[in-house]
PDB file of C-alpha atoms in Angstrom:
ATOM      1  CA  UNK H 119      43.271  73.300  52.253  1.00 40.00           C
ATOM      2  CA  UNK H 120      46.040  75.810  51.667  1.00 41.00           C
ATOM      3  CA  UNK H 121      48.663  74.945  49.109  1.00 40.00           C
ATOM      4  CA  UNK H 122      52.002  73.769  50.382  1.00 37.00           C
ATOM      5  CA  UNK H 123      54.611  74.624  47.786  1.00 36.00           C
ATOM      6  CA  UNK H 124      57.837  72.833  48.596  1.00 33.00           C
ATOM      7  CA  UNK H 125      60.106  74.629  46.161  1.00 31.00           C
ATOM      8  CA  UNK H 126      63.306  76.646  46.646  1.00 32.00           C
ATOM      9  CA  UNK H 127      62.907  80.397  46.983  1.00 29.00           C
ATOM     10  CA  UNK H 128      65.786  81.738  44.913  1.00 29.00           C
ATOM     11  CA  UNK H 129      66.408  78.925  42.447  1.00 29.00           C
ATOM     12  CA  UNK H 130      64.050  80.292  39.747  1.00 27.00           C
ATOM     13  CA  UNK H 131      65.161  83.919  40.136  1.00 27.00           C
ATOM     14  CA  UNK H 132      67.931  85.309  37.979  1.00 27.00           C
ATOM     15  CA  UNK H 133      70.822  86.947  39.733  1.00 30.00           C
ATOM     16  CA  UNK H 134      70.204  90.693  40.096  1.00 30.00           C
ATOM     17  CA  UNK H 135      72.209  93.437  41.769  1.00 30.00           C
ATOM     18  CA  UNK H 136      70.317  96.373  43.329  1.00 31.00           C
ATOM     19  CA  UNK H 137      72.436  99.482  43.608  1.00 28.00           C
ATOM     20  CA  UNK H 138      71.562 100.355  47.212  1.00 31.00           C
ATOM     21  CA  UNK H 139      74.934 101.704  48.219  1.00 34.00           C
ATOM     22  CA  UNK H 140      76.303 104.702  50.053  1.00 39.00           C
ATOM     23  CA  UNK H 141      77.053 107.942  48.204  1.00 38.00           C
ATOM     24  CA  UNK H 142      80.073 107.730  45.955  1.00 41.00           C
ATOM     25  CA  UNK H 143      80.107 103.924  45.715  1.00 39.00           C
ATOM     26  CA  UNK H 144      78.355 103.515  42.374  1.00 33.00           C
ATOM     27  CA  UNK H 145      81.658 102.983  40.599  1.00 38.00           C
ATOM     28  CA  UNK H 146      82.512 100.299  43.132  1.00 40.00           C
ATOM     29  CA  UNK H 147      79.152  98.661  42.395  1.00 35.00           C
ATOM     30  CA  UNK H 148      79.891  98.551  38.682  1.00 35.00           C
ATOM     31  CA  UNK H 149      83.273  96.971  39.403  1.00 40.00           C
ATOM     32  CA  UNK H 150      81.602  94.496  41.764  1.00 39.00           C
ATOM     33  CA  UNK H 151      79.205  93.373  39.066  1.00 41.00           C
ATOM     34  CA  UNK H 152      82.171  92.629  36.817  1.00 46.00           C
ATOM     35  CA  UNK H 153      84.215  90.979  39.589  1.00 55.00           C
ATOM     36  CA  UNK H 154      84.887  87.319  38.877  1.00 53.00           C
ATOM     37  CA  UNK H 155      84.477  86.525  42.587  1.00 54.00           C
ATOM     38  CA  UNK H 156      81.079  88.305  42.882  1.00 56.00           C
ATOM     39  CA  UNK H 157      82.356  90.572  45.658  1.00 58.00           C
ATOM     40  CA  UNK H 158      79.807  93.257  46.552  1.00 53.00           C
ATOM     41  CA  UNK H 159      80.770  96.253  48.765  1.00 49.00           C
ATOM     42  CA  UNK H 160      78.723  98.327  51.195  1.00 46.00           C
ATOM     43  CA  UNK H 161      74.946  97.795  51.284  1.00 47.00           C
ATOM     44  CA  UNK H 162      74.498  96.297  47.840  1.00 47.00           C
ATOM     45  CA  UNK H 163      71.748  93.680  47.890  1.00 46.00           C
ATOM     46  CA  UNK H 164      72.415  90.689  45.673  1.00 52.00           C
ATOM     47  CA  UNK H 165      70.182  87.669  45.290  1.00 54.00           C
ATOM     48  CA  UNK H 166      72.273  84.512  45.787  1.00 59.00           C
ATOM     49  CA  UNK H 167      73.136  82.428  42.763  1.00 73.00           C
ATOM     50  CA  UNK H 168      72.999  78.660  42.628  1.00 81.00           C
ATOM     51  CA  UNK H 169      75.976  76.685  41.349  1.00 84.00           C
ATOM     52  CA  UNK H 170      75.750  72.939  40.909  1.00 85.00           C
ATOM     53  CA  UNK H 171      78.798  70.760  41.430  1.00 85.00           C
ATOM     54  CA  UNK H 172      78.579  67.810  39.010  1.00 83.00           C
ATOM     55  CA  UNK H 173      79.652  64.343  39.997  1.00 80.00           C
ATOM     56  CA  UNK H 174      82.488  64.177  37.463  1.00 81.00           C
ATOM     57  CA  UNK H 175      84.091  67.506  38.376  1.00 83.00           C
ATOM     58  CA  UNK H 176      87.855  67.685  38.853  1.00 83.00           C
ATOM     59  CA  UNK H 177      89.823  69.606  41.463  1.00 81.00           C
ATOM     60  CA  UNK H 178      90.976  72.148  38.852  1.00 80.00           C
ATOM     61  CA  UNK H 179      87.375  72.829  37.839  1.00 83.00           C
ATOM     62  CA  UNK H 180      86.339  73.284  41.470  1.00 84.00           C
ATOM     63  CA  UNK H 181      89.233  75.408  42.733  1.00 82.00           C
ATOM     64  CA  UNK H 182      90.218  77.059  39.462  1.00 79.00           C
ATOM     65  CA  UNK H 183      93.398  76.825  37.428  1.00 76.00           C
ATOM     66  CA  UNK H 184      95.551  78.731  34.939  1.00 72.00           C
ATOM     67  CA  UNK H 185      93.781  80.293  31.950  1.00 70.00           C
ATOM     68  CA  UNK H 186      95.143  78.300  29.011  1.00 69.00           C
ATOM     69  CA  UNK H 187      93.628  80.630  26.394  1.00 71.00           C
ATOM     70  CA  UNK H 188      95.407  83.726  27.714  1.00 70.00           C
ATOM     71  CA  UNK H 189      98.588  81.767  28.220  1.00 66.00           C
ATOM     72  CA  UNK H 190      98.638  80.688  24.552  1.00 69.00           C
ATOM     73  CA  UNK H 191      97.365  83.906  22.979  1.00 74.00           C
ATOM     74  CA  UNK H 192      98.946  86.577  25.192  1.00 74.00           C
ATOM     75  CA  UNK H 193     101.745  84.644  26.851  1.00 69.00           C
ATOM     76  CA  UNK H 194     100.732  85.698  30.365  1.00 70.00           C
ATOM     77  CA  UNK H 195      99.739  83.800  33.472  1.00 70.00           C
ATOM     78  CA  UNK H 196      96.118  84.387  34.409  1.00 72.00           C
ATOM     79  CA  UNK H 197      93.740  82.715  36.801  1.00 73.00           C
ATOM     80  CA  UNK H 198      90.557  81.080  35.537  1.00 76.00           C
ATOM     81  CA  UNK H 199      87.958  80.961  38.341  1.00 80.00           C
ATOM     82  CA  UNK H 200      86.427  77.659  39.359  1.00 82.00           C
ATOM     83  CA  UNK H 201      83.070  76.711  40.806  1.00 86.00           C
ATOM     84  CA  UNK H 202      83.999  77.937  44.286  1.00 85.00           C
ATOM     85  CA  UNK H 203      84.529  81.454  42.940  1.00 84.00           C
ATOM     86  CA  UNK H 204      81.202  81.385  41.112  1.00 85.00           C
ATOM     87  CA  UNK H 205      79.417  80.167  44.233  1.00 84.00           C
ATOM     88  CA  UNK H 206      80.739  83.028  46.383  1.00 84.00           C
ATOM     89  CA  UNK H 207      77.843  84.724  48.229  1.00 82.00           C
ATOM     90  CA  UNK H 208      75.492  82.093  46.845  1.00 84.00           C
ATOM     91  CA  UNK H 209      74.504  78.444  47.092  1.00 85.00           C
ATOM     92  CA  UNK H 210      76.635  75.459  46.099  1.00 86.00           C
ATOM     93  CA  UNK H 211      74.542  72.343  45.462  1.00 86.00           C
ATOM     94  CA  UNK H 212      76.273  68.954  45.363  1.00 84.00           C
ATOM     95  CA  UNK H 213      74.174  66.088  44.052  1.00 82.00           C
ATOM     96  CA  UNK H 214      75.181  62.579  45.155  1.00 82.00           C
ATOM     97  CA  UNK H 215      77.737  63.983  47.573  1.00 82.00           C
ATOM     98  CA  UNK H 216      78.377  60.506  48.939  1.00 81.00           C
ATOM     99  CA  UNK H 217      79.669  59.407  45.512  1.00 83.00           C
ATOM    100  CA  UNK H 218      82.031  62.370  45.137  1.00 81.00           C
ATOM    101  CA  UNK H 219      85.707  61.759  45.740  1.00 81.00           C
ATOM    102  CA  UNK H 220      86.597  62.317  49.400  1.00 77.00           C
ATOM    103  CA  UNK H 221      89.459  64.633  48.468  1.00 80.00           C
ATOM    104  CA  UNK H 222      87.136  66.920  46.501  1.00 83.00           C
ATOM    105  CA  UNK H 223      84.568  66.956  49.296  1.00 80.00           C
ATOM    106  CA  UNK H 224      87.304  67.874  51.750  1.00 81.00           C
ATOM    107  CA  UNK H 225      88.393  70.815  49.551  1.00 83.00           C
ATOM    108  CA  UNK H 226      84.840  72.119  49.281  1.00 84.00           C
ATOM    109  CA  UNK H 227      84.165  71.755  53.011  1.00 81.00           C
ATOM    110  CA  UNK H 228      87.425  73.521  53.911  1.00 82.00           C
ATOM    111  CA  UNK H 229      86.431  76.481  51.756  1.00 84.00           C
ATOM    112  CA  UNK H 230      82.933  76.502  53.233  1.00 81.00           C
ATOM    113  CA  UNK H 231      84.327  76.553  56.765  1.00 79.00           C
ATOM    114  CA  UNK H 232      87.012  79.213  56.213  1.00 82.00           C
ATOM    115  CA  UNK H 233      85.263  81.319  53.574  1.00 84.00           C
ATOM    116  CA  UNK H 234      88.450  81.388  51.475  1.00 85.00           C
ATOM    117  CA  UNK H 235      89.849  79.332  48.623  1.00 83.00           C
ATOM    118  CA  UNK H 236      93.618  79.042  48.227  1.00 82.00           C
ATOM    119  CA  UNK H 237      94.895  78.143  44.745  1.00 80.00           C
ATOM    120  CA  UNK H 238      98.452  77.085  43.928  1.00 77.00           C
ATOM    121  CA  UNK H 239      98.550  76.064  40.273  1.00 72.00           C
ATOM    122  CA  UNK H 240     101.345  76.283  37.663  1.00 71.00           C
ATOM    123  CA  UNK H 241     102.902  79.441  39.079  1.00 72.00           C
ATOM    124  CA  UNK H 242      99.562  81.019  39.971  1.00 72.00           C
ATOM    125  CA  UNK H 243      99.123  81.816  43.669  1.00 77.00           C
ATOM    126  CA  UNK H 244      95.831  83.400  44.708  1.00 79.00           C
ATOM    127  CA  UNK H 245      93.441  83.519  47.646  1.00 81.00           C
ATOM    128  CA  UNK H 246      89.877  84.611  46.955  1.00 80.00           C
ATOM    129  CA  UNK H 247      86.640  84.683  49.007  1.00 84.00           C
ATOM    130  CA  UNK H 248      84.421  81.607  48.822  1.00 84.00           C
ATOM    131  CA  UNK H 249      81.555  82.186  51.232  1.00 85.00           C
ATOM    132  CA  UNK H 250      78.597  80.043  50.271  1.00 84.00           C
ATOM    133  CA  UNK H 251      75.876  77.809  51.635  1.00 83.00           C
ATOM    134  CA  UNK H 252      76.517  74.181  50.757  1.00 83.00           C
ATOM    135  CA  UNK H 253      73.645  71.806  50.122  1.00 84.00           C
ATOM    136  CA  UNK H 254      74.349  68.119  49.549  1.00 83.00           C
ATOM    137  CA  UNK H 255      72.102  65.184  48.730  1.00 83.00           C
ATOM    138  CA  UNK H 256      72.715  61.482  48.409  1.00 81.00           C
ATOM    139  CA  UNK H 257      71.345  57.998  48.862  1.00 81.00           C
ATOM    140  CA  UNK H 258      72.968  56.218  51.852  1.00 78.00           C
ATOM    141  CA  UNK H 259      72.300  52.874  50.161  1.00 80.00           C
ATOM    142  CA  UNK H 260      74.785  53.802  47.429  1.00 80.00           C
ATOM    143  CA  UNK H 261      77.614  54.584  49.821  1.00 77.00           C
ATOM    144  CA  UNK H 262      78.471  56.412  53.027  1.00 77.00           C
ATOM    145  CA  UNK H 263      80.651  59.437  53.634  1.00 76.00           C
ATOM    146  CA  UNK H 264      83.534  59.254  56.065  1.00 74.00           C
ATOM    147  CA  UNK H 265      82.535  60.276  59.611  1.00 72.00           C
ATOM    148  CA  UNK H 266      85.084  63.109  59.474  1.00 71.00           C
ATOM    149  CA  UNK H 267      83.308  64.558  56.436  1.00 74.00           C
ATOM    150  CA  UNK H 268      79.830  64.009  57.849  1.00 78.00           C
ATOM    151  CA  UNK H 269      80.822  66.006  60.901  1.00 78.00           C
ATOM    152  CA  UNK H 270      81.599  69.000  58.675  1.00 78.00           C
ATOM    153  CA  UNK H 271      77.977  69.268  57.563  1.00 83.00           C
ATOM    154  CA  UNK H 272      75.937  71.451  59.891  1.00 86.00           C
ATOM    155  CA  UNK H 273      72.545  69.775  59.621  1.00 86.00           C
ATOM    156  CA  UNK H 274      71.197  66.578  58.100  1.00 85.00           C
ATOM    157  CA  UNK H 275      67.654  65.793  56.965  1.00 84.00           C
ATOM    158  CA  UNK H 276      66.346  62.298  56.273  1.00 82.00           C
ATOM    159  CA  UNK H 277      63.873  62.478  53.381  1.00 81.00           C
ATOM    160  CA  UNK H 278      61.172  59.812  53.529  1.00 79.00           C
ATOM    161  CA  UNK H 279      57.987  59.097  51.617  1.00 82.00           C
ATOM    162  CA  UNK H 280      54.984  61.193  52.594  1.00 83.00           C
ATOM    163  CA  UNK H 281      52.169  59.143  54.121  1.00 86.00           C
ATOM    164  CA  UNK H 282      49.709  61.981  54.748  1.00 89.00           C
ATOM    165  CA  UNK H 283      47.074  61.648  52.029  1.00 93.00           C
ATOM    166  CA  UNK H 284      46.173  65.357  51.874  1.00 92.00           C
ATOM    167  CA  UNK H 285      49.771  66.564  51.606  1.00 91.00           C
ATOM    168  CA  UNK H 286      50.643  63.840  49.130  1.00 92.00           C
ATOM    169  CA  UNK H 287      47.670  64.751  46.928  1.00 94.00           C
ATOM    170  CA  UNK H 288      48.524  68.449  47.064  1.00 92.00           C
ATOM    171  CA  UNK H 289      52.099  67.735  45.970  1.00 91.00           C
ATOM    172  CA  UNK H 290      50.806  65.747  42.984  1.00 93.00           C
ATOM    173  CA  UNK H 291      48.467  68.601  42.016  1.00 93.00           C
ATOM    174  CA  UNK H 292      51.278  71.139  42.353  1.00 92.00           C
ATOM    175  CA  UNK H 293      53.560  69.026  40.174  1.00 92.00           C
ATOM    176  CA  UNK H 294      50.910  68.657  37.481  1.00 94.00           C
ATOM    177  CA  UNK H 295      50.099  72.386  37.584  1.00 92.00           C
ATOM    178  CA  UNK H 296      53.780  73.263  37.198  1.00 92.00           C
ATOM    179  CA  UNK H 297      54.186  70.953  34.202  1.00 93.00           C
ATOM    180  CA  UNK H 298      51.138  72.442  32.480  1.00 93.00           C
ATOM    181  CA  UNK H 299      52.088  76.097  32.954  1.00 92.00           C
ATOM    182  CA  UNK H 300      55.345  76.813  34.846  1.00 91.00           C
ATOM    183  CA  UNK H 301      55.060  80.617  34.541  1.00 92.00           C
ATOM    184  CA  UNK H 302      51.518  80.721  35.912  1.00 92.00           C
ATOM    185  CA  UNK H 303      52.426  78.371  38.755  1.00 90.00           C
ATOM    186  CA  UNK H 304      55.374  80.559  39.757  1.00 89.00           C
ATOM    187  CA  UNK H 305      53.164  83.645  39.559  1.00 91.00           C
ATOM    188  CA  UNK H 306      50.527  82.096  41.836  1.00 89.00           C
ATOM    189  CA  UNK H 307      53.224  81.050  44.293  1.00 89.00           C
ATOM    190  CA  UNK H 308      55.052  84.396  44.228  1.00 90.00           C
ATOM    191  CA  UNK H 309      52.966  85.926  47.032  1.00 90.00           C
ATOM    192  CA  UNK H 310      53.581  83.003  49.383  1.00 90.00           C
ATOM    193  CA  UNK H 311      57.265  82.902  48.479  1.00 89.00           C
ATOM    194  CA  UNK H 312      57.543  86.658  48.965  1.00 90.00           C
ATOM    195  CA  UNK H 313      56.067  86.423  52.449  1.00 90.00           C
ATOM    196  CA  UNK H 314      58.468  83.649  53.363  1.00 90.00           C
ATOM    197  CA  UNK H 315      61.393  85.624  51.933  1.00 89.00           C
ATOM    198  CA  UNK H 316      60.394  88.642  54.006  1.00 91.00           C
ATOM    199  CA  UNK H 317      60.220  86.511  57.149  1.00 91.00           C
ATOM    200  CA  UNK H 318      63.749  85.297  56.476  1.00 89.00           C
ATOM    201  CA  UNK H 319      65.016  88.857  56.030  1.00 90.00           C
ATOM    202  CA  UNK H 320      63.378  89.960  59.276  1.00 91.00           C
ATOM    203  CA  UNK H 321      64.740  86.907  61.110  1.00 91.00           C
ATOM    204  CA  UNK H 322      68.257  87.726  59.919  1.00 89.00           C
ATOM    205  CA  UNK H 323      67.964  91.231  61.368  1.00 90.00           C
ATOM    206  CA  UNK H 324      66.478  89.925  64.619  1.00 90.00           C
ATOM    207  CA  UNK H 325      69.050  87.176  65.161  1.00 90.00           C
ATOM    208  CA  UNK H 326      71.429  89.335  67.215  1.00 90.00           C
ATOM    209  CA  UNK H 327      68.637  90.155  69.660  1.00 91.00           C
ATOM    210  CA  UNK H 328      67.904  86.503  70.480  1.00 92.00           C
ATOM    211  CA  UNK H 329      69.055  85.460  73.939  1.00 93.00           C
ATOM    212  CA  UNK H 330      69.915  81.898  74.960  1.00 92.00           C
ATOM    213  CA  UNK H 331      69.975  81.186  78.731  1.00 92.00           C
ATOM    214  CA  UNK H 332      73.042  79.545  80.207  1.00 93.00           C
ATOM    215  CA  UNK H 333      71.100  76.512  81.452  1.00 93.00           C
ATOM    216  CA  UNK H 334      69.895  75.786  77.905  1.00 92.00           C
ATOM    217  CA  UNK H 335      73.481  75.853  76.636  1.00 93.00           C
ATOM    218  CA  UNK H 336      74.501  73.482  79.419  1.00 93.00           C
ATOM    219  CA  UNK H 337      71.705  71.059  78.499  1.00 92.00           C
ATOM    220  CA  UNK H 338      72.894  71.017  74.882  1.00 93.00           C
ATOM    221  CA  UNK H 339      76.451  70.191  75.948  1.00 92.00           C
ATOM    222  CA  UNK H 340      75.183  67.488  78.328  1.00 92.00           C
ATOM    223  CA  UNK H 341      73.228  65.841  75.517  1.00 92.00           C
ATOM    224  CA  UNK H 342      76.232  65.921  73.187  1.00 91.00           C
ATOM    225  CA  UNK H 343      78.415  64.396  75.912  1.00 91.00           C
ATOM    226  CA  UNK H 344      75.841  61.677  76.611  1.00 90.00           C
ATOM    227  CA  UNK H 345      75.742  60.771  72.909  1.00 89.00           C
ATOM    228  CA  UNK H 346      79.562  60.763  72.749  1.00 88.00           C
ATOM    229  CA  UNK H 347      79.662  63.315  69.913  1.00 87.00           C
ATOM    230  CA  UNK H 348      83.246  63.986  68.833  1.00 84.00           C
ATOM    231  CA  UNK H 349      84.350  67.616  68.850  1.00 84.00           C
ATOM    232  CA  UNK H 350      82.212  70.643  69.573  1.00 89.00           C
ATOM    233  CA  UNK H 351      80.759  71.287  66.116  1.00 88.00           C
ATOM    234  CA  UNK H 352      77.524  69.608  67.196  1.00 89.00           C
ATOM    235  CA  UNK H 353      77.215  71.926  70.194  1.00 91.00           C
ATOM    236  CA  UNK H 354      77.877  75.031  68.113  1.00 92.00           C
ATOM    237  CA  UNK H 355      75.471  74.113  65.318  1.00 91.00           C
ATOM    238  CA  UNK H 356      72.688  73.248  67.775  1.00 93.00           C
ATOM    239  CA  UNK H 357      73.087  76.603  69.516  1.00 93.00           C
ATOM    240  CA  UNK H 358      72.977  78.464  66.221  1.00 92.00           C
ATOM    241  CA  UNK H 359      70.037  76.487  64.846  1.00 92.00           C
ATOM    242  CA  UNK H 360      67.947  77.052  67.977  1.00 93.00           C
ATOM    243  CA  UNK H 361      68.602  80.806  67.866  1.00 93.00           C
ATOM    244  CA  UNK H 362      67.773  80.920  64.148  1.00 92.00           C
ATOM    245  CA  UNK H 363      64.459  79.142  64.764  1.00 93.00           C
ATOM    246  CA  UNK H 364      63.522  81.583  67.520  1.00 93.00           C
ATOM    247  CA  UNK H 365      64.378  84.560  65.286  1.00 93.00           C
ATOM    248  CA  UNK H 366      62.340  83.079  62.444  1.00 93.00           C
ATOM    249  CA  UNK H 367      59.323  82.733  64.728  1.00 91.00           C
ATOM    250  CA  UNK H 368      59.701  86.324  65.921  1.00 90.00           C
ATOM    251  CA  UNK H 369      60.685  85.631  69.545  1.00 90.00           C
ATOM    252  CA  UNK H 370      63.693  86.718  71.572  1.00 90.00           C
ATOM    253  CA  UNK H 371      64.519  83.896  74.011  1.00 92.00           C
ATOM    254  CA  UNK H 372      65.422  80.270  73.371  1.00 92.00           C
ATOM    255  CA  UNK H 373      63.709  77.524  75.350  1.00 91.00           C
ATOM    256  CA  UNK H 374      64.259  73.776  75.600  1.00 91.00           C
ATOM    257  CA  UNK H 375      61.296  73.167  73.308  1.00 92.00           C
ATOM    258  CA  UNK H 376      63.118  75.088  70.567  1.00 92.00           C
ATOM    259  CA  UNK H 377      66.221  72.976  71.103  1.00 92.00           C
ATOM    260  CA  UNK H 378      64.136  69.818  70.890  1.00 91.00           C
ATOM    261  CA  UNK H 379      62.914  70.812  67.422  1.00 92.00           C
ATOM    262  CA  UNK H 380      66.404  71.221  65.922  1.00 91.00           C
ATOM    263  CA  UNK H 381      68.777  69.017  67.896  1.00 91.00           C
ATOM    264  CA  UNK H 382      67.911  65.874  65.959  1.00 90.00           C
ATOM    265  CA  UNK H 383      68.784  67.589  62.666  1.00 89.00           C
ATOM    266  CA  UNK H 384      72.100  68.776  64.088  1.00 89.00           C
ATOM    267  CA  UNK H 385      73.324  65.558  65.742  1.00 89.00           C
ATOM    268  CA  UNK H 386      71.813  62.496  64.034  1.00 87.00           C
ATOM    269  CA  UNK H 387      74.581  62.290  61.391  1.00 85.00           C
ATOM    270  CA  UNK H 388      77.376  62.791  63.947  1.00 86.00           C
ATOM    271  CA  UNK H 389      76.711  59.626  65.947  1.00 84.00           C
ATOM    272  CA  UNK H 390      78.908  56.578  65.597  1.00 78.00           C
ATOM    273  CA  UNK H 391      77.065  53.928  63.626  1.00 75.00           C
ATOM    274  CA  UNK H 392      76.858  50.298  64.715  1.00 71.00           C
ATOM    275  CA  UNK H 393      75.923  47.901  61.875  1.00 68.00           C
ATOM    276  CA  UNK H 394      74.088  45.671  64.365  1.00 70.00           C
ATOM    277  CA  UNK H 395      72.070  48.536  65.881  1.00 69.00           C
ATOM    278  CA  UNK H 396      68.672  48.947  64.239  1.00 69.00           C
ATOM    279  CA  UNK H 397      67.905  52.259  65.986  1.00 74.00           C
ATOM    280  CA  UNK H 398      68.521  55.334  63.832  1.00 76.00           C
ATOM    281  CA  UNK H 399      70.420  58.403  64.998  1.00 79.00           C
ATOM    282  CA  UNK H 400      67.333  60.604  65.292  1.00 79.00           C
ATOM    283  CA  UNK H 401      65.701  58.253  67.788  1.00 84.00           C
ATOM    284  CA  UNK H 402      68.881  58.109  69.878  1.00 86.00           C
ATOM    285  CA  UNK H 403      69.041  61.900  70.010  1.00 88.00           C
ATOM    286  CA  UNK H 404      65.394  62.060  71.057  1.00 88.00           C
ATOM    287  CA  UNK H 405      65.911  59.559  73.877  1.00 87.00           C
ATOM    288  CA  UNK H 406      69.026  61.390  75.061  1.00 87.00           C
ATOM    289  CA  UNK H 407      67.150  64.695  75.088  1.00 88.00           C
ATOM    290  CA  UNK H 408      64.381  63.186  77.217  1.00 87.00           C
ATOM    291  CA  UNK H 409      66.891  61.641  79.605  1.00 87.00           C
ATOM    292  CA  UNK H 410      68.636  64.984  80.183  1.00 87.00           C
ATOM    293  CA  UNK H 411      65.662  67.351  80.216  1.00 85.00           C
ATOM    294  CA  UNK H 412      62.984  65.035  81.653  1.00 83.00           C
ATOM    295  CA  UNK H 413      64.857  62.392  83.669  1.00 78.00           C
ATOM    296  CA  UNK H 414      61.839  61.217  85.691  1.00 78.00           C
ATOM    297  CA  UNK H 415      59.701  60.548  82.624  1.00 76.00           C
ATOM    298  CA  UNK H 416      62.609  58.819  80.896  1.00 67.00           C
ATOM    299  CA  UNK H 417      63.206  56.568  83.928  1.00 73.00           C
ATOM    300  CA  UNK H 418      59.529  55.616  84.077  1.00 74.00           C
ATOM    301  CA  UNK H 419      59.502  54.813  80.367  1.00 72.00           C
ATOM    302  CA  UNK H 420      62.609  52.613  80.699  1.00 70.00           C
ATOM    303  CA  UNK H 421      61.068  50.808  83.660  1.00 72.00           C
ATOM    304  CA  UNK H 422      57.857  50.179  81.740  1.00 71.00           C
ATOM    305  CA  UNK H 423      59.816  48.775  78.795  1.00 72.00           C
ATOM    306  CA  UNK H 424      61.785  46.442  81.046  1.00 72.00           C
ATOM    307  CA  UNK H 425      58.610  45.177  82.717  1.00 69.00           C
ATOM    308  CA  UNK H 426      56.948  44.585  79.352  1.00 71.00           C
ATOM    309  CA  UNK H 427      60.019  42.734  78.077  1.00 66.00           C
ATOM    310  CA  UNK H 428      60.175  40.508  81.200  1.00 70.00           C
ATOM    311  CA  UNK H 429      56.484  39.672  80.912  1.00 69.00           C
ATOM    312  CA  UNK H 430      56.874  38.773  77.261  1.00 68.00           C
ATOM    313  CA  UNK H 431      59.875  36.557  78.035  1.00 64.00           C
ATOM    314  CA  UNK H 432      58.020  34.844  80.894  1.00 61.00           C
ATOM    315  CA  UNK H 433      54.960  34.193  78.739  1.00 58.00           C
ATOM    316  CA  UNK H 434      57.002  32.642  75.959  1.00 56.00           C
ATOM    317  CA  UNK H 435      58.752  30.288  78.393  1.00 55.00           C
ATOM    318  CA  UNK H 436      55.461  29.239  79.998  1.00 54.00           C
ATOM    319  CA  UNK H 437      54.020  28.177  76.653  1.00 56.00           C
ATOM    320  CA  UNK H 438      56.855  25.751  75.840  1.00 56.00           C
ATOM    321  CA  UNK H 439      56.676  22.015  76.388  1.00 55.00           C
ATOM    322  CA  UNK H 440      59.180  20.250  78.624  1.00 55.00           C
ATOM    323  CA  UNK H 441      62.295  19.239  76.697  1.00 53.00           C
ATOM    324  CA  UNK H 442      61.472  21.346  73.635  1.00 51.00           C
ATOM    325  CA  UNK H 443      64.174  23.446  72.001  1.00 51.00           C
ATOM    326  CA  UNK H 444      63.701  27.123  72.666  1.00 52.00           C
ATOM    327  CA  UNK H 445      65.960  28.449  69.916  1.00 48.00           C
ATOM    328  CA  UNK H 446      68.336  31.261  70.557  1.00 45.00           C
ATOM    329  CA  UNK H 447      68.174  32.900  74.008  1.00 48.00           C
TER     330      UNK H 447
END
């Protein structure tokens, strides 16, 4: 069985800058390396950095504030970059995002959506680029995010325990091999990671060539309307995710089967939650997709469920004695 390494691609790679720029831009490259906002001009290729946002971070640490050291030593006002500046053109990872203060989450999500961070602190006024990919994790049992904040996240993945014995065993072996010799494990995985990295680069170049038919876009909007999804972020993210999947697989046209693979990840966290409803959001999205794309099969399935429920109710009533209490209806 082939190894299945479930590890991030860039997280163990140090940040490097390759000077692939146009003629006469080498000086700009040197300045870009020293830039506090990690701005890179022209064709310079830069591996993304990972910045972790700790749970106890303050707004000044995230957005940046006045440089106290320069203010005391030199008597000048200077800006000290925060985590958003360091995460520019990289990855911002937020652990336990559901426990982070809502105001801080709102600041981070605003910067992620606009690509800019505006700072107004103690006489310092600055706007700098803050384009990053935000990854958040959290345990829903410890607390929920506001629906307005959940809607700002593009996709959501529910992580559950693996039940497949082969995959579970392989993960245990990979973990033990990494603990014994991390360098050798990374070296053995480098070929597989390199192939995956190359596929991602090719998919990025091919993305503009992917075509999505108008009827597929209409189906996505119909599903979002049926699920009563607020706003149009769900529609936009589903369209983008389907096109990205097609580009990753090396094709040029989006089909409904591609939408079916990604729509649950894009919409399950945007649905309004009912505490008395035991059905999760992913199942609701799946049923809505079947009802819109395959209405006849969905109607037959609903009819079969109703018949099975009526038979079960009739059988339970037939087995009761006259005058006995039947409990709740």
